[in-house]
Amino acid sequence: NAGVTQTPKFQVLKTGQSMTLQCAQDMNHEYMSWYRQDPGMGLRLIHYSVGAGITDQGEVPNGYNVSRSTTEDFPLRLLSAAPSQTSVYFCASSYSRDREGSGANVLTFGAGSRLTVL
Amino acid sequence: AQSVAQPEDQVNVAEGNPLTVKCTYSVSGNPYLFWYVQYPNRGLQFLLKYITGDNLVKGSYGFEAEFNKSQTSFHLKKPSALVSDSALYFCAVGPGKSTFGDGTTLTVKP
């Protein structure tokens, strides 16, 4: 059981380049999300999805696109990279409801992707 | 809007001493509260959560957290710290999309 798999682990881009961060989960989780982690700023939500075909913006969506064509995959696209997007990116997934039927969904995180934009 | 505050960037304790990592929250309605831990160069791992019921929640690795509704707090505690507990700890609040605090670096010295 792989959990949440992110690729690549490291990437260096030049300003203006585009790239896609891949995220795949094998737990049949309905909910998937992308966070970025910056020093002193915790984790900030970029985009999220509550199921295939459904995506929505989080706290810091500008400069990023997502799609959710399957339950398993949730790629994050940077269309024109900027130095401000240098960060560590985490994909996380969960069931929409926990076993008690509440919305207290525990997130399972990937190992992270460290992106540097020069 | 929901929010979380972790007032301490850094907490230092000696091995064997009790530890507390503080968290306060703001949310409309009943909160779902979580603690996660991040070891260097790793993703976050779930420690424990509060939904309802007993105000003292027990989690992984001997950690526990106390929910205090009147003080809107959810402090993480451990009776006896280990050097291996040194890590970055995040408090998060739901329901729905989890909102995370800025994190507290815990250092346990031998």
Short mmCIF file of C-alpha atoms in Angstrom, two decimals:
data_model
loop_
_atom_site.label_atom_id
_atom_site.label_comp_id
_atom_site.label_asym_id
_atom_site.label_seq_id
_atom_site.Cartn_x
_atom_site.Cartn_y
_atom_site.Cartn_z
CA ASN A 1 0.00 0.00 0.00
CA ALA A 2 1.91 3.05 -1.29
CA GLY A 3 -0.35 5.73 0.22
CA VAL A 4 0.24 9.12 -1.43
CA THR A 5 3.00 9.25 -4.03
CA GLN A 6 4.44 12.54 -5.25
CA THR A 7 6.83 13.05 -8.13
CA PRO A 8 9.32 14.53 -8.63
CA LYS A 9 10.94 14.92 -5.22
CA PHE A 10 13.15 17.76 -6.40
CA GLN A 11 12.89 20.14 -9.35
CA VAL A 12 14.72 23.27 -10.46
CA LEU A 13 13.00 25.54 -12.95
CA LYS A 14 13.81 28.79 -14.65
CA THR A 15 11.38 31.67 -14.44
CA GLY A 16 8.65 31.26 -17.03
CA GLN A 17 8.98 27.51 -17.43
CA SER A 18 6.02 25.23 -16.87
CA MET A 19 5.84 21.93 -15.08
CA THR A 20 3.47 19.48 -13.44
CA LEU A 21 3.78 17.99 -9.99
CA GLN A 22 2.21 14.56 -9.92
CA CYS A 23 0.19 13.14 -7.04
CA ALA A 24 -1.36 9.69 -6.89
CA GLN A 25 -3.10 7.85 -4.06
CA ASP A 26 -4.20 4.24 -3.87
CA MET A 27 -6.54 4.47 -0.87
CA ASN A 28 -9.70 5.36 -2.81
CA HIS A 29 -9.85 8.71 -1.02
CA GLU A 30 -12.48 11.12 -2.27
CA TYR A 31 -10.70 14.25 -1.06
CA MET A 32 -7.34 15.39 -2.42
CA SER A 33 -5.48 18.63 -1.88
CA TRP A 34 -2.26 20.52 -2.52
CA TYR A 35 -0.45 22.58 0.12
CA ARG A 36 2.69 24.62 -0.05
CA GLN A 37 5.00 24.90 2.94
CA ASP A 38 7.12 27.99 3.44
CA PRO A 39 9.28 28.83 6.48
CA GLY A 40 7.28 30.59 9.18
CA MET A 41 4.05 30.31 7.21
CA GLY A 42 2.92 26.79 7.93
CA LEU A 43 0.95 24.99 5.26
CA ARG A 44 -1.26 26.95 2.90
CA LEU A 45 -3.93 25.31 0.80
CA ILE A 46 -3.55 25.83 -2.95
CA HIS A 47 -6.33 23.75 -4.51
CA TYR A 48 -8.49 20.86 -3.45
CA SER A 49 -10.91 18.34 -4.88
CA VAL A 50 -13.80 16.49 -3.26
CA GLY A 51 -14.08 13.95 -6.06
CA ALA A 52 -13.34 13.20 -9.70
CA GLY A 53 -14.32 16.10 -11.92
CA ILE A 54 -14.61 18.56 -9.01
CA THR A 55 -11.92 21.07 -8.03
CA ASP A 56 -11.91 24.28 -6.06
CA GLN A 57 -9.51 27.00 -4.98
CA GLY A 58 -7.85 27.19 -1.63
CA GLU A 59 -6.08 30.06 0.08
CA VAL A 60 -3.29 30.66 -2.47
CA PRO A 61 -4.45 29.42 -5.91
CA ASN A 62 -2.87 32.04 -8.18
CA GLY A 63 -0.32 30.65 -10.61
CA TYR A 64 -1.50 27.05 -10.21
CA ASN A 65 -3.97 24.84 -12.04
CA VAL A 66 -5.35 21.45 -11.11
CA SER A 67 -7.60 18.80 -12.59
CA ARG A 68 -9.13 15.60 -11.23
CA SER A 69 -9.98 13.22 -14.04
CA THR A 70 -9.70 10.10 -11.86
CA THR A 71 -10.13 9.37 -8.17
CA GLU A 72 -6.46 8.40 -7.89
CA ASP A 73 -4.66 11.34 -9.51
CA PHE A 74 -4.49 15.06 -8.73
CA PRO A 75 -1.72 16.84 -10.67
CA LEU A 76 -0.68 20.40 -9.90
CA ARG A 77 0.40 22.53 -12.86
CA LEU A 78 2.58 25.61 -12.80
CA LEU A 79 1.95 27.38 -16.10
CA SER A 80 4.68 30.03 -15.85
CA ALA A 81 6.92 29.53 -12.85
CA ALA A 82 7.95 32.50 -10.72
CA PRO A 83 10.58 32.73 -7.96
CA SER A 84 7.73 33.27 -5.46
CA GLN A 85 6.67 29.70 -6.17
CA THR A 86 9.88 28.32 -4.70
CA SER A 87 8.55 26.12 -1.94
CA VAL A 88 7.95 22.60 -0.74
CA TYR A 89 4.69 21.19 -2.06
CA PHE A 90 2.64 18.52 -0.34
CA CYS A 91 -0.22 16.51 -1.70
CA ALA A 92 -2.66 15.15 0.87
CA SER A 93 -5.75 12.98 0.64
CA SER A 94 -8.50 11.68 2.89
CA TYR A 95 -11.90 10.10 2.98
CA SER A 96 -14.66 12.67 3.00
CA ARG A 97 -16.05 11.13 6.17
CA ASP A 98 -14.28 9.26 8.93
CA ARG A 99 -15.55 5.97 10.30
CA GLU A 100 -17.77 7.77 12.77
CA GLY A 101 -19.42 9.57 9.91
CA SER A 102 -18.06 12.97 10.86
CA GLY A 103 -16.24 15.34 8.58
CA ALA A 104 -13.10 15.06 10.71
CA ASN A 105 -11.12 13.64 7.85
CA VAL A 106 -7.53 12.75 8.70
CA LEU A 107 -5.15 13.73 5.92
CA THR A 108 -2.51 11.36 4.55
CA PHE A 109 0.42 13.31 3.16
CA GLY A 110 2.92 12.56 0.44
CA ALA A 111 6.65 12.96 1.09
CA GLY A 112 6.77 16.35 -0.59
CA SER A 113 8.24 17.95 -3.72
CA ARG A 114 10.89 20.60 -3.31
CA LEU A 115 10.68 23.17 -6.11
CA THR A 116 13.21 25.91 -6.79
CA VAL A 117 12.49 28.60 -9.35
CA LEU A 118 15.51 30.61 -10.47
CA ALA B 1 -13.30 31.68 8.46
CA GLN B 2 -11.41 29.21 10.62
CA SER B 3 -7.91 29.82 11.93
CA VAL B 4 -5.25 28.30 14.13
CA ALA B 5 -2.50 29.95 16.16
CA GLN B 6 0.60 28.29 17.51
CA PRO B 7 2.10 31.01 19.67
CA GLU B 8 5.54 29.43 20.07
CA ASP B 9 7.91 28.99 17.15
CA GLN B 10 10.24 26.87 19.26
CA VAL B 11 9.87 24.73 22.37
CA ASN B 12 12.91 23.28 24.13
CA VAL B 13 12.67 20.61 26.81
CA ALA B 14 15.03 18.18 28.46
CA GLU B 15 14.59 14.47 27.89
CA GLY B 16 12.34 12.93 30.53
CA ASN B 17 10.56 16.20 31.28
CA PRO B 18 6.94 16.83 30.33
CA LEU B 19 6.29 18.81 27.18
CA THR B 20 3.49 21.06 26.00
CA VAL B 21 3.00 22.52 22.53
CA LYS B 22 0.30 25.16 22.49
CA CYS B 23 -2.51 25.69 20.00
CA THR B 24 -5.52 27.97 19.96
CA TYR B 25 -8.23 27.99 17.34
CA SER B 26 -11.11 29.99 15.95
CA VAL B 27 -13.99 28.34 14.11
CA SER B 28 -17.73 28.74 13.70
CA GLY B 29 -19.56 25.88 15.27
CA ASN B 30 -18.02 22.74 16.69
CA PRO B 31 -14.35 22.29 15.82
CA TYR B 32 -12.54 19.24 14.56
CA LEU B 33 -8.96 19.56 15.83
CA PHE B 34 -5.85 17.70 14.76
CA TRP B 35 -2.17 17.42 15.55
CA TYR B 36 0.35 16.35 12.94
CA VAL B 37 4.12 15.83 13.22
CA GLN B 38 6.73 16.38 10.53
CA TYR B 39 10.18 14.84 10.73
CA PRO B 40 12.98 16.33 8.59
CA ASN B 41 12.47 15.87 4.85
CA ARG B 42 9.23 13.96 5.39
CA GLY B 43 5.55 14.61 4.94
CA LEU B 44 3.23 15.25 7.85
CA GLN B 45 2.00 12.32 9.94
CA PHE B 46 -1.23 12.26 11.92
CA LEU B 47 -0.90 12.14 15.72
CA LEU B 48 -4.39 12.58 17.12
CA LYS B 49 -7.72 14.31 16.66
CA TYR B 50 -10.64 15.66 18.66
CA ILE B 51 -14.18 15.43 17.38
CA THR B 52 -16.39 15.34 20.45
CA GLY B 53 -16.61 13.70 23.84
CA ASP B 54 -13.76 13.36 26.33
CA ASN B 55 -11.65 16.51 26.45
CA LEU B 56 -8.43 14.48 26.79
CA VAL B 57 -7.51 12.73 23.58
CA LYS B 58 -4.78 10.10 23.38
CA GLY B 59 -2.78 9.54 20.22
CA SER B 60 0.32 7.97 18.77
CA TYR B 61 3.75 7.73 20.42
CA GLY B 62 2.41 8.57 23.89
CA PHE B 63 1.11 12.00 22.93
CA GLU B 64 -2.16 13.39 24.20
CA ALA B 65 -4.02 16.65 23.77
CA GLU B 66 -6.46 18.53 25.95
CA PHE B 67 -9.44 20.29 24.40
CA ASN B 68 -10.60 23.38 26.29
CA LYS B 69 -13.69 24.96 24.77
CA SER B 70 -13.76 28.02 27.01
CA GLN B 71 -10.15 28.87 26.16
CA THR B 72 -10.47 27.66 22.53
CA SER B 73 -7.29 25.69 22.99
CA PHE B 74 -6.02 22.26 22.03
CA HIS B 75 -2.56 21.87 23.58
CA LEU B 76 -0.40 18.86 22.77
CA LYS B 77 1.23 17.15 25.73
CA LYS B 78 3.49 14.27 26.62
CA PRO B 79 4.40 13.26 30.20
CA SER B 80 8.01 12.34 29.42
CA ALA B 81 9.79 13.68 26.34
CA LEU B 82 12.19 11.64 24.22
CA VAL B 83 15.01 12.95 22.03
CA SER B 84 13.25 11.22 19.13
CA ASP B 85 10.21 13.49 19.66
CA SER B 86 12.24 16.37 18.21
CA ALA B 87 10.32 17.48 15.13
CA LEU B 88 7.99 20.13 13.72
CA TYR B 89 4.45 19.96 15.08
CA PHE B 90 1.36 21.36 13.40
CA CYS B 91 -2.06 21.99 14.83
CA ALA B 92 -4.97 22.01 12.37
CA VAL B 93 -8.68 22.78 12.54
CA GLY B 94 -11.68 21.59 10.51
CA PRO B 95 -14.40 20.84 9.56
CA GLY B 96 -13.89 20.46 5.87
CA LYS B 97 -10.63 21.83 4.49
CA SER B 98 -8.06 21.68 7.23
CA THR B 99 -6.43 24.98 8.19
CA PHE B 100 -2.95 24.61 9.66
CA GLY B 101 -0.99 26.66 12.15
CA ASP B 102 2.51 27.88 11.37
CA GLY B 103 4.11 25.01 13.24
CA THR B 104 6.21 24.68 16.40
CA THR B 105 9.68 23.19 16.38
CA LEU B 106 10.16 20.91 19.37
CA THR B 107 13.72 20.18 20.45
CA VAL B 108 14.31 17.60 23.15
CA LYS B 109 17.84 17.67 24.54
CA PRO B 110 19.53 14.68 26.21
#
